Short mmCIF file of N, CA and C in Angstrom, two decimals:
data_model
loop_
_atom_site.label_atom_id
_atom_site.label_comp_id
_atom_site.label_asym_id
_atom_site.label_seq_id
_atom_site.Cartn_x
_atom_site.Cartn_y
_atom_site.Cartn_z
N MET A 120 47.98 -3.52 13.55
CA MET A 120 47.06 -3.75 14.79
C MET A 120 45.91 -2.86 14.53
N CYS A 121 44.75 -3.46 14.86
CA CYS A 121 43.49 -2.75 14.75
C CYS A 121 43.11 -1.98 15.92
N GLY A 122 43.59 -2.29 17.15
CA GLY A 122 43.29 -1.70 18.36
C GLY A 122 42.30 -2.26 19.17
N ILE A 123 41.73 -3.48 18.79
CA ILE A 123 40.73 -4.20 19.55
C ILE A 123 41.57 -4.96 20.68
N HIS A 124 42.47 -5.79 20.29
CA HIS A 124 43.36 -6.52 21.22
C HIS A 124 44.69 -6.69 20.32
N GLN A 125 45.84 -6.74 20.94
CA GLN A 125 46.93 -6.84 20.15
C GLN A 125 47.24 -8.17 19.43
N ARG A 126 46.46 -9.19 20.04
CA ARG A 126 46.49 -10.52 19.56
C ARG A 126 45.72 -10.73 18.29
N PHE A 127 44.95 -9.73 17.74
CA PHE A 127 44.14 -9.95 16.44
C PHE A 127 44.81 -9.06 15.47
N SER A 128 44.87 -9.67 14.15
CA SER A 128 45.22 -8.77 13.15
C SER A 128 43.99 -8.13 12.55
N CYS A 129 44.19 -7.29 11.56
CA CYS A 129 43.06 -6.66 10.92
C CYS A 129 42.19 -7.63 10.20
N SER A 130 42.76 -8.66 9.66
CA SER A 130 42.03 -9.82 8.95
C SER A 130 41.25 -10.54 10.04
N ASP A 131 41.48 -10.39 11.32
CA ASP A 131 40.74 -11.17 12.29
C ASP A 131 39.73 -10.35 12.93
N LEU A 132 39.50 -9.17 12.47
CA LEU A 132 38.51 -8.22 12.94
C LEU A 132 37.21 -8.68 13.27
N PRO A 133 36.51 -9.40 12.27
CA PRO A 133 35.27 -9.98 12.57
C PRO A 133 35.23 -10.95 13.75
N THR A 134 36.21 -11.86 13.68
CA THR A 134 36.26 -12.70 14.85
C THR A 134 36.56 -12.04 16.14
N ALA A 135 37.27 -11.00 16.07
CA ALA A 135 37.61 -10.18 17.28
C ALA A 135 36.35 -9.58 17.87
N LEU A 136 35.55 -9.20 16.99
CA LEU A 136 34.32 -8.43 17.39
C LEU A 136 33.36 -9.42 18.01
N VAL A 137 33.28 -10.71 17.30
CA VAL A 137 32.58 -11.67 17.98
C VAL A 137 32.95 -12.20 19.34
N ALA A 138 34.32 -12.25 19.47
CA ALA A 138 34.94 -12.65 20.72
C ALA A 138 34.71 -11.52 21.92
N VAL A 139 34.61 -10.25 21.51
CA VAL A 139 34.40 -9.12 22.45
C VAL A 139 32.95 -9.08 22.78
N PHE A 140 32.14 -9.14 21.81
CA PHE A 140 30.66 -8.87 22.05
C PHE A 140 29.90 -10.22 22.25
N GLY A 141 30.39 -11.41 21.82
CA GLY A 141 29.87 -12.63 22.22
C GLY A 141 28.53 -13.00 21.48
N ILE A 142 28.21 -12.12 20.36
CA ILE A 142 27.04 -12.59 19.71
C ILE A 142 27.12 -12.39 18.15
N VAL A 143 26.43 -13.22 17.36
CA VAL A 143 26.51 -12.92 15.91
C VAL A 143 25.01 -12.77 15.49
N ALA A 144 24.60 -11.88 14.72
CA ALA A 144 23.25 -11.83 14.24
C ALA A 144 23.23 -12.11 12.69
N LEU A 145 22.59 -13.06 12.24
CA LEU A 145 22.60 -13.36 10.78
C LEU A 145 21.17 -13.53 10.37
N THR A 146 20.76 -12.81 9.39
CA THR A 146 19.40 -13.06 8.74
C THR A 146 19.54 -13.65 7.42
N VAL A 147 18.77 -14.66 7.18
CA VAL A 147 18.74 -15.18 5.85
C VAL A 147 17.34 -15.44 5.52
N VAL A 148 16.95 -14.76 4.35
CA VAL A 148 15.66 -14.85 3.77
C VAL A 148 15.66 -15.81 2.66
N PRO A 149 14.81 -16.98 2.73
CA PRO A 149 14.82 -17.86 1.72
C PRO A 149 14.40 -17.14 0.44
N SER A 150 14.98 -17.42 -0.79
CA SER A 150 14.67 -16.89 -2.02
C SER A 150 13.29 -17.02 -2.29
N SER A 151 12.52 -18.04 -1.90
CA SER A 151 11.17 -18.14 -2.12
C SER A 151 10.27 -17.19 -1.42
N LEU A 152 10.79 -16.46 -0.39
CA LEU A 152 10.16 -15.43 0.37
C LEU A 152 10.35 -14.07 0.08
N GLN A 153 11.45 -13.78 -0.88
CA GLN A 153 11.85 -12.44 -1.22
C GLN A 153 10.92 -11.96 -2.10
N ALA A 154 10.57 -10.55 -2.03
CA ALA A 154 9.68 -9.87 -2.82
C ALA A 154 10.12 -9.90 -4.23
N GLN A 155 9.13 -10.24 -5.11
CA GLN A 155 9.45 -10.30 -6.54
C GLN A 155 8.32 -9.34 -7.32
N THR A 156 8.79 -8.92 -8.33
CA THR A 156 7.98 -7.98 -9.12
C THR A 156 6.90 -8.84 -9.80
N CYS A 157 5.67 -8.39 -9.59
CA CYS A 157 4.54 -9.11 -10.27
C CYS A 157 3.86 -8.28 -11.24
N SER A 158 3.37 -8.86 -12.33
CA SER A 158 2.63 -8.10 -13.15
C SER A 158 1.09 -8.50 -13.32
N VAL A 159 0.23 -7.56 -13.54
CA VAL A 159 -1.17 -7.77 -13.76
C VAL A 159 -1.60 -7.10 -15.03
N PRO A 160 -2.25 -7.79 -16.12
CA PRO A 160 -2.23 -9.13 -16.09
C PRO A 160 -0.81 -9.79 -16.36
N GLY A 161 -0.70 -11.03 -16.32
CA GLY A 161 0.48 -11.63 -16.61
C GLY A 161 0.87 -12.63 -15.39
N THR A 162 1.47 -12.31 -14.58
CA THR A 162 1.81 -13.20 -13.37
C THR A 162 0.40 -13.43 -12.69
N TYR A 163 -0.42 -12.46 -12.53
CA TYR A 163 -1.66 -12.58 -11.81
C TYR A 163 -2.83 -11.93 -12.76
N GLY A 164 -3.93 -12.47 -12.57
CA GLY A 164 -5.13 -12.07 -13.43
C GLY A 164 -5.86 -11.00 -12.85
N SER A 165 -5.60 -10.48 -11.46
CA SER A 165 -6.26 -9.47 -10.93
C SER A 165 -5.28 -8.76 -9.95
N ILE A 166 -5.56 -7.41 -9.69
CA ILE A 166 -4.84 -6.70 -8.82
C ILE A 166 -4.99 -7.41 -7.40
N GLN A 167 -6.13 -7.87 -6.92
CA GLN A 167 -6.32 -8.40 -5.64
C GLN A 167 -5.59 -9.68 -5.41
N ALA A 168 -5.51 -10.41 -6.63
CA ALA A 168 -4.64 -11.87 -6.48
C ALA A 168 -3.10 -11.46 -6.14
N ALA A 169 -2.62 -10.29 -6.89
CA ALA A 169 -1.19 -9.89 -6.66
C ALA A 169 -0.98 -9.32 -5.21
N VAL A 170 -1.91 -8.61 -4.74
CA VAL A 170 -1.96 -8.07 -3.41
C VAL A 170 -1.91 -9.23 -2.32
N ASP A 171 -2.67 -10.20 -2.67
CA ASP A 171 -2.96 -11.33 -1.57
C ASP A 171 -1.67 -12.20 -1.53
N ASP A 172 -0.74 -11.99 -2.47
CA ASP A 172 0.47 -12.79 -2.45
C ASP A 172 1.65 -12.05 -1.90
N VAL A 173 2.02 -12.42 -0.55
CA VAL A 173 3.03 -11.71 0.24
C VAL A 173 4.28 -11.63 -0.35
N THR A 174 4.46 -12.49 -1.27
CA THR A 174 5.87 -12.52 -1.96
C THR A 174 5.85 -11.63 -3.14
N CYS A 175 4.79 -11.09 -3.36
CA CYS A 175 4.72 -10.04 -4.65
C CYS A 175 4.90 -8.65 -4.16
N GLY A 176 5.75 -8.01 -4.93
CA GLY A 176 6.02 -6.58 -4.60
C GLY A 176 7.28 -6.25 -5.11
N PRO A 177 7.32 -5.08 -5.95
CA PRO A 177 6.12 -4.20 -6.34
C PRO A 177 5.25 -4.99 -7.35
N ILE A 178 4.08 -4.39 -7.60
CA ILE A 178 3.11 -4.79 -8.42
C ILE A 178 3.11 -3.92 -9.62
N GLU A 179 3.27 -4.37 -10.77
CA GLU A 179 3.14 -3.43 -12.01
C GLU A 179 1.78 -3.75 -12.76
N LEU A 180 1.01 -2.81 -13.05
CA LEU A 180 -0.18 -2.99 -13.78
C LEU A 180 0.06 -2.48 -15.12
N ALA A 181 -0.71 -3.29 -16.13
CA ALA A 181 -0.71 -2.90 -17.45
C ALA A 181 -1.60 -1.77 -17.52
N ALA A 182 -1.58 -0.94 -18.60
CA ALA A 182 -2.50 0.36 -18.81
C ALA A 182 -3.82 -0.23 -19.40
N GLN A 183 -4.67 -0.54 -18.47
CA GLN A 183 -6.00 -1.05 -18.98
C GLN A 183 -6.91 -0.76 -17.84
N VAL A 184 -8.26 -1.17 -18.03
CA VAL A 184 -9.24 -0.96 -17.01
C VAL A 184 -9.32 -2.16 -16.06
N TYR A 185 -9.44 -2.01 -14.82
CA TYR A 185 -9.65 -3.11 -13.89
C TYR A 185 -10.89 -2.76 -13.11
N ILE A 186 -11.93 -3.78 -13.22
CA ILE A 186 -13.08 -3.57 -12.52
C ILE A 186 -12.85 -4.46 -11.11
N GLU A 187 -12.55 -3.76 -10.06
CA GLU A 187 -12.23 -4.43 -8.79
C GLU A 187 -12.46 -3.50 -7.64
N ALA A 188 -12.58 -4.17 -6.51
CA ALA A 188 -12.64 -3.58 -5.12
C ALA A 188 -11.42 -4.14 -4.39
N VAL A 189 -10.31 -3.59 -4.58
CA VAL A 189 -8.99 -3.91 -4.03
C VAL A 189 -8.89 -3.59 -2.58
N VAL A 190 -8.63 -4.66 -1.80
CA VAL A 190 -8.50 -4.41 -0.31
C VAL A 190 -6.95 -4.76 0.02
N ILE A 191 -6.19 -3.68 0.42
CA ILE A 191 -4.72 -4.01 0.71
C ILE A 191 -4.64 -3.84 2.24
N THR A 192 -3.93 -5.04 2.74
CA THR A 192 -3.76 -5.06 4.33
C THR A 192 -2.40 -5.41 4.61
N ARG A 193 -1.47 -5.23 3.63
CA ARG A 193 -0.06 -5.38 3.89
C ARG A 193 0.74 -4.25 3.15
N SER A 194 2.06 -4.06 3.39
CA SER A 194 2.93 -3.23 2.68
C SER A 194 3.14 -3.52 1.40
N VAL A 195 3.06 -2.64 0.36
CA VAL A 195 3.18 -2.89 -1.00
C VAL A 195 3.34 -1.66 -1.75
N THR A 196 3.99 -1.68 -3.04
CA THR A 196 3.91 -0.71 -3.91
C THR A 196 3.24 -1.07 -5.25
N ILE A 197 2.39 -0.28 -5.76
CA ILE A 197 1.59 -0.63 -6.95
C ILE A 197 1.92 0.51 -7.93
N TYR A 198 2.52 0.13 -9.08
CA TYR A 198 2.77 1.02 -10.06
C TYR A 198 1.76 0.85 -11.22
N GLY A 199 0.75 1.89 -11.33
CA GLY A 199 -0.28 1.72 -12.23
C GLY A 199 -0.11 1.86 -13.60
N ASN A 200 0.95 2.62 -14.11
CA ASN A 200 1.32 2.84 -15.48
C ASN A 200 0.22 3.25 -16.22
N GLY A 201 -0.66 4.05 -15.85
CA GLY A 201 -1.80 4.72 -16.46
C GLY A 201 -3.03 3.89 -16.29
N ALA A 202 -3.06 2.86 -15.57
CA ALA A 202 -4.19 1.95 -15.37
C ALA A 202 -5.45 2.62 -14.73
N ILE A 203 -6.59 2.15 -14.88
CA ILE A 203 -7.93 2.66 -14.37
C ILE A 203 -8.40 1.50 -13.44
N VAL A 204 -8.50 1.74 -12.08
CA VAL A 204 -9.25 0.95 -11.28
C VAL A 204 -10.67 1.48 -11.08
N ASP A 205 -11.68 0.67 -11.52
CA ASP A 205 -13.02 1.28 -11.76
C ASP A 205 -14.00 0.44 -10.83
N GLY A 206 -14.74 1.25 -10.09
CA GLY A 206 -15.82 0.57 -9.11
C GLY A 206 -17.08 0.38 -9.72
N ILE A 207 -17.26 0.65 -11.05
CA ILE A 207 -18.52 0.54 -11.90
C ILE A 207 -19.67 0.94 -11.12
N ALA A 208 -19.59 2.06 -10.31
CA ALA A 208 -20.74 2.66 -9.59
C ALA A 208 -21.29 1.74 -8.67
N ALA A 209 -20.59 0.62 -8.11
CA ALA A 209 -21.07 -0.31 -7.28
C ALA A 209 -20.22 -0.49 -5.97
N VAL A 210 -18.89 -0.41 -6.08
CA VAL A 210 -18.04 -0.72 -4.99
C VAL A 210 -16.88 0.44 -4.90
N ARG A 211 -16.20 0.48 -3.81
CA ARG A 211 -15.13 1.31 -3.59
C ARG A 211 -13.98 0.58 -4.17
N PRO A 212 -13.14 1.28 -5.14
CA PRO A 212 -12.08 0.72 -5.94
C PRO A 212 -10.88 0.16 -5.00
N ILE A 213 -10.49 1.03 -4.14
CA ILE A 213 -9.26 0.73 -3.27
C ILE A 213 -9.52 1.02 -1.88
N THR A 214 -9.30 0.05 -1.07
CA THR A 214 -9.31 0.15 0.47
C THR A 214 -8.04 -0.12 1.03
N VAL A 215 -7.23 0.68 1.81
CA VAL A 215 -5.98 0.40 2.33
C VAL A 215 -6.40 0.32 3.92
N ASP A 216 -6.14 -0.79 4.51
CA ASP A 216 -6.61 -1.08 5.96
C ASP A 216 -5.45 -1.78 6.65
N GLY A 217 -5.00 -1.18 7.49
CA GLY A 217 -3.89 -1.37 8.40
C GLY A 217 -4.32 -2.06 9.78
N SER A 218 -5.60 -2.27 9.92
CA SER A 218 -6.24 -2.80 11.17
C SER A 218 -5.50 -4.01 11.47
N GLY A 219 -5.04 -4.13 12.81
CA GLY A 219 -4.49 -5.35 13.31
C GLY A 219 -3.08 -5.85 12.79
N THR A 220 -2.43 -5.08 11.96
CA THR A 220 -1.17 -5.19 11.23
C THR A 220 0.16 -4.84 12.00
N GLY A 221 -0.09 -3.93 12.82
CA GLY A 221 1.01 -3.37 13.42
C GLY A 221 1.60 -2.09 12.61
N GLY A 222 0.88 -1.92 11.51
CA GLY A 222 1.21 -0.79 10.58
C GLY A 222 1.61 -1.34 9.24
N ILE A 223 1.05 -0.58 8.27
CA ILE A 223 1.44 -0.90 6.82
C ILE A 223 1.79 0.35 6.07
N THR A 224 2.51 0.26 5.05
CA THR A 224 2.90 1.41 4.15
C THR A 224 2.56 1.01 2.75
N VAL A 225 1.85 1.71 2.14
CA VAL A 225 1.48 1.54 0.75
C VAL A 225 1.87 2.67 -0.17
N GLU A 226 2.39 2.27 -1.39
CA GLU A 226 2.63 3.46 -2.28
C GLU A 226 1.77 3.13 -3.59
N LEU A 227 1.13 4.11 -4.03
CA LEU A 227 0.33 4.07 -5.17
C LEU A 227 0.84 5.02 -6.26
N GLU A 228 1.11 4.63 -7.60
CA GLU A 228 1.52 5.61 -8.50
C GLU A 228 0.98 5.49 -9.85
N ASN A 229 0.65 6.59 -10.48
CA ASN A 229 0.17 6.74 -11.86
C ASN A 229 -0.92 5.81 -12.20
N MET A 230 -2.07 6.21 -11.64
CA MET A 230 -3.41 5.29 -11.92
C MET A 230 -4.56 6.24 -11.61
N THR A 231 -5.74 5.90 -12.25
CA THR A 231 -7.00 6.48 -12.08
C THR A 231 -7.80 5.58 -11.14
N VAL A 232 -8.42 6.18 -10.30
CA VAL A 232 -9.42 5.42 -9.40
C VAL A 232 -10.84 6.08 -9.64
N SER A 233 -11.74 5.41 -10.28
CA SER A 233 -12.97 6.19 -10.81
C SER A 233 -14.24 5.26 -10.44
N ASN A 234 -15.35 6.01 -10.51
CA ASN A 234 -16.70 5.43 -10.29
C ASN A 234 -17.03 4.57 -9.16
N GLY A 235 -16.29 4.79 -8.18
CA GLY A 235 -16.41 4.04 -6.77
C GLY A 235 -17.65 4.54 -6.08
N ARG A 236 -18.20 3.60 -5.29
CA ARG A 236 -19.32 3.87 -4.52
C ARG A 236 -19.05 3.24 -3.06
N ALA A 237 -19.34 4.11 -2.01
CA ALA A 237 -19.33 3.63 -0.67
C ALA A 237 -20.65 4.00 -0.12
N THR A 238 -21.55 3.08 -0.31
CA THR A 238 -22.99 3.29 -0.03
C THR A 238 -23.38 2.50 1.32
N ASN A 239 -22.65 1.63 1.80
CA ASN A 239 -22.91 0.94 3.01
C ASN A 239 -22.34 1.67 4.19
N ALA A 240 -23.00 1.55 5.34
CA ALA A 240 -22.59 2.26 6.43
C ALA A 240 -21.13 1.88 6.79
N PRO A 241 -20.29 2.80 7.10
CA PRO A 241 -20.44 4.14 7.45
C PRO A 241 -20.19 5.05 6.20
N ARG A 242 -20.19 4.63 4.97
CA ARG A 242 -20.10 5.35 3.69
C ARG A 242 -18.96 6.48 3.75
N LEU A 243 -17.54 5.85 3.84
CA LEU A 243 -16.51 6.53 3.99
C LEU A 243 -15.68 6.26 2.62
N GLY A 244 -15.21 7.30 1.98
CA GLY A 244 -14.24 7.20 0.78
C GLY A 244 -14.79 6.47 -0.28
N GLY A 245 -15.45 7.07 -1.31
CA GLY A 245 -15.98 6.42 -2.35
C GLY A 245 -15.07 5.95 -3.37
N GLY A 246 -13.75 6.48 -3.56
CA GLY A 246 -12.75 6.05 -4.22
C GLY A 246 -11.72 5.34 -3.58
N ILE A 247 -11.11 5.92 -2.42
CA ILE A 247 -10.10 5.27 -1.74
C ILE A 247 -10.35 5.59 -0.25
N LEU A 248 -10.29 4.43 0.54
CA LEU A 248 -10.44 4.62 2.00
C LEU A 248 -9.10 4.20 2.57
N VAL A 249 -8.47 4.95 3.59
CA VAL A 249 -7.23 4.60 4.21
C VAL A 249 -7.63 4.52 5.63
N ALA A 250 -7.58 3.34 6.36
CA ALA A 250 -7.97 3.14 7.57
C ALA A 250 -7.18 2.25 8.44
N GLY A 251 -7.43 2.17 9.70
CA GLY A 251 -6.63 1.32 10.75
C GLY A 251 -7.29 1.38 11.92
N ASP A 252 -6.61 0.80 12.95
CA ASP A 252 -7.16 0.79 14.25
C ASP A 252 -6.00 1.02 15.13
N SER A 253 -6.17 0.85 16.61
CA SER A 253 -5.19 1.17 17.49
C SER A 253 -4.06 0.03 17.47
N SER A 254 -4.41 -1.06 16.81
CA SER A 254 -3.20 -1.99 16.58
C SER A 254 -2.59 -2.12 15.20
N GLY A 255 -2.82 -1.05 14.43
CA GLY A 255 -2.25 -0.94 13.10
C GLY A 255 -2.70 0.16 12.32
N SER A 256 -1.79 0.97 11.85
CA SER A 256 -2.09 2.25 11.06
C SER A 256 -1.83 1.90 9.53
N ALA A 257 -2.42 2.62 8.79
CA ALA A 257 -2.14 2.75 7.33
C ALA A 257 -1.49 4.01 6.81
N THR A 258 -0.28 3.90 6.20
CA THR A 258 0.30 5.11 5.63
C THR A 258 0.33 4.81 4.10
N VAL A 259 -0.16 5.89 3.42
CA VAL A 259 -0.24 5.80 1.96
C VAL A 259 0.46 7.02 1.28
N THR A 260 1.42 6.53 0.50
CA THR A 260 1.97 7.68 -0.48
C THR A 260 1.51 7.40 -1.79
N ALA A 261 0.87 8.55 -2.38
CA ALA A 261 0.30 8.41 -3.69
C ALA A 261 0.82 9.48 -4.63
N SER A 262 1.23 9.32 -5.85
CA SER A 262 1.60 10.28 -6.81
C SER A 262 0.98 9.96 -8.13
N ARG A 263 0.84 10.97 -8.95
CA ARG A 263 0.25 10.95 -10.25
C ARG A 263 -1.06 10.15 -10.35
N MET A 264 -1.90 10.51 -9.33
CA MET A 264 -3.20 9.79 -9.33
C MET A 264 -4.34 10.75 -9.76
N THR A 265 -5.31 10.08 -10.49
CA THR A 265 -6.55 10.84 -10.89
C THR A 265 -7.66 10.12 -10.09
N ILE A 266 -8.40 10.86 -9.18
CA ILE A 266 -9.52 10.28 -8.35
C ILE A 266 -10.70 11.13 -8.84
N ILE A 267 -11.57 10.39 -9.60
CA ILE A 267 -12.75 10.96 -10.22
C ILE A 267 -13.92 10.25 -10.17
N ASN A 268 -15.23 10.94 -10.08
CA ASN A 268 -16.32 10.40 -10.23
C ASN A 268 -16.77 9.38 -9.20
N ASN A 269 -16.37 9.57 -8.00
CA ASN A 269 -16.59 8.64 -6.95
C ASN A 269 -17.71 9.32 -6.01
N VAL A 270 -18.52 8.43 -5.23
CA VAL A 270 -19.41 8.82 -4.31
C VAL A 270 -19.51 8.22 -2.91
N ALA A 271 -19.67 8.81 -1.94
CA ALA A 271 -19.78 8.17 -0.59
C ALA A 271 -21.13 8.82 0.03
N SER A 272 -22.12 8.14 -0.28
CA SER A 272 -23.41 8.44 0.32
C SER A 272 -24.49 7.82 -0.42
N THR A 273 -25.68 7.85 -0.06
CA THR A 273 -26.85 7.38 -0.63
C THR A 273 -27.80 8.61 -0.92
N SER A 274 -28.82 8.32 -1.55
CA SER A 274 -29.97 9.36 -1.75
C SER A 274 -30.32 9.91 -0.39
N SER A 275 -30.50 9.02 0.66
CA SER A 275 -31.07 9.54 1.91
C SER A 275 -30.04 9.46 3.11
N MET A 276 -28.82 8.95 2.99
CA MET A 276 -27.82 8.89 3.90
C MET A 276 -26.61 9.57 3.73
N SER A 277 -26.13 10.32 4.47
CA SER A 277 -24.91 11.03 4.25
C SER A 277 -23.54 10.30 4.32
N GLY A 278 -22.55 10.72 3.66
CA GLY A 278 -21.21 10.10 3.79
C GLY A 278 -20.09 11.08 3.78
N PHE A 279 -18.96 10.65 3.92
CA PHE A 279 -17.77 11.45 3.85
C PHE A 279 -16.68 11.05 3.03
N GLY A 280 -16.07 12.05 2.42
CA GLY A 280 -14.91 11.66 1.57
C GLY A 280 -15.31 11.17 0.23
N GLY A 281 -16.06 11.91 -0.62
CA GLY A 281 -16.49 11.36 -1.97
C GLY A 281 -15.31 10.70 -2.78
N GLY A 282 -14.10 11.30 -2.67
CA GLY A 282 -13.01 10.80 -3.54
C GLY A 282 -12.09 9.91 -2.60
N VAL A 283 -11.72 10.51 -1.47
CA VAL A 283 -10.88 9.92 -0.49
C VAL A 283 -11.23 10.15 0.88
N CYS A 284 -11.18 9.31 1.81
CA CYS A 284 -11.45 9.34 3.13
C CYS A 284 -10.27 8.68 3.97
N VAL A 285 -9.59 9.53 4.94
CA VAL A 285 -8.53 8.95 5.65
C VAL A 285 -9.00 8.90 7.11
N ASP A 286 -9.08 7.97 7.85
CA ASP A 286 -9.51 7.93 9.18
C ASP A 286 -8.56 8.25 10.08
N ASP A 287 -8.76 8.26 11.45
CA ASP A 287 -7.69 8.62 12.51
C ASP A 287 -6.52 7.83 12.56
N TYR A 288 -6.57 6.65 12.17
CA TYR A 288 -5.30 5.75 12.11
C TYR A 288 -4.73 5.69 10.81
N GLY A 289 -5.01 6.55 9.85
CA GLY A 289 -4.48 6.63 8.56
C GLY A 289 -3.68 7.78 8.32
N SER A 290 -2.82 7.97 7.14
CA SER A 290 -2.20 9.10 6.76
C SER A 290 -2.04 8.85 5.28
N LEU A 291 -2.14 9.99 4.57
CA LEU A 291 -2.10 10.05 3.13
C LEU A 291 -1.26 11.23 2.68
N THR A 292 -0.24 11.00 1.77
CA THR A 292 0.60 11.90 1.20
C THR A 292 0.28 11.84 -0.36
N LEU A 293 -0.41 13.00 -0.80
CA LEU A 293 -0.75 12.99 -2.24
C LEU A 293 0.00 14.00 -2.97
N SER A 294 0.71 13.51 -4.08
CA SER A 294 1.36 14.70 -4.93
C SER A 294 1.04 14.41 -6.35
N HIS A 295 1.21 15.64 -7.19
CA HIS A 295 0.96 15.58 -8.60
C HIS A 295 -0.27 14.72 -8.98
N SER A 296 -1.34 15.09 -8.37
CA SER A 296 -2.54 14.35 -8.52
C SER A 296 -3.76 15.25 -8.75
N THR A 297 -4.89 14.70 -9.11
CA THR A 297 -6.15 15.44 -9.40
C THR A 297 -7.27 14.57 -8.63
N ILE A 298 -8.05 15.32 -7.90
CA ILE A 298 -9.25 14.81 -7.22
C ILE A 298 -10.28 15.82 -7.64
N ALA A 299 -11.32 15.23 -8.50
CA ALA A 299 -12.40 16.02 -9.05
C ALA A 299 -13.64 15.22 -9.33
N GLY A 300 -14.76 15.85 -9.30
CA GLY A 300 -16.00 15.23 -9.50
C GLY A 300 -16.44 14.19 -8.62
N ASN A 301 -16.10 14.24 -7.44
CA ASN A 301 -16.45 13.30 -6.30
C ASN A 301 -17.64 14.05 -5.57
N TYR A 302 -18.39 13.11 -4.92
CA TYR A 302 -19.41 13.72 -4.08
C TYR A 302 -19.66 12.87 -2.73
N ALA A 303 -19.90 13.61 -1.72
CA ALA A 303 -20.37 13.12 -0.46
C ALA A 303 -21.43 14.04 0.16
N ASN A 304 -22.30 13.64 0.80
CA ASN A 304 -23.27 14.64 1.39
C ASN A 304 -22.69 15.51 2.42
N ASN A 305 -21.75 15.24 3.19
CA ASN A 305 -21.20 15.91 4.18
C ASN A 305 -19.86 16.51 3.73
N ARG A 306 -18.96 15.88 3.06
CA ARG A 306 -17.68 16.39 2.56
C ARG A 306 -17.37 15.92 1.25
N THR A 307 -16.67 16.71 0.44
CA THR A 307 -16.16 16.31 -0.85
C THR A 307 -14.79 15.99 -0.95
#
């Protein structure tokens, strides 16, 4: 006897619980929607293409240089494996934006973010910007990162966070990483 009711045996326990509580919750995720490990290059030709595919995650990068301005608006893990995401002195390499999402969580590991530029207003985060709004925050955990030679300003306009900028709706936990050689008129 299991103690639910004397008329049920232990093998009937799941049925007994349904009879007592009257509900059953079952979640089935089609295999086509389950996260799959994606590789760049390989499965995708760019980091952005892998990030844009919601069935992709985690994302594994090959150890090479990627000239991209990656915008992340969903929860995902990206393993850099020593890759370099380079803004070629023209664009911010990584933006994590939780605006309107209800909140996202992003993990970045073992990559270099370099030569980024945030020169358009409001000139925030030359290398990485972590942002959100009242309808969605961005939480980033990053480890073994090198964030170097990024700029958030122009010759006549000031900026904030040469290497990294985290706005009021973002959070960043950074470990075992180096942030060096970045520049912003107001804060580095």
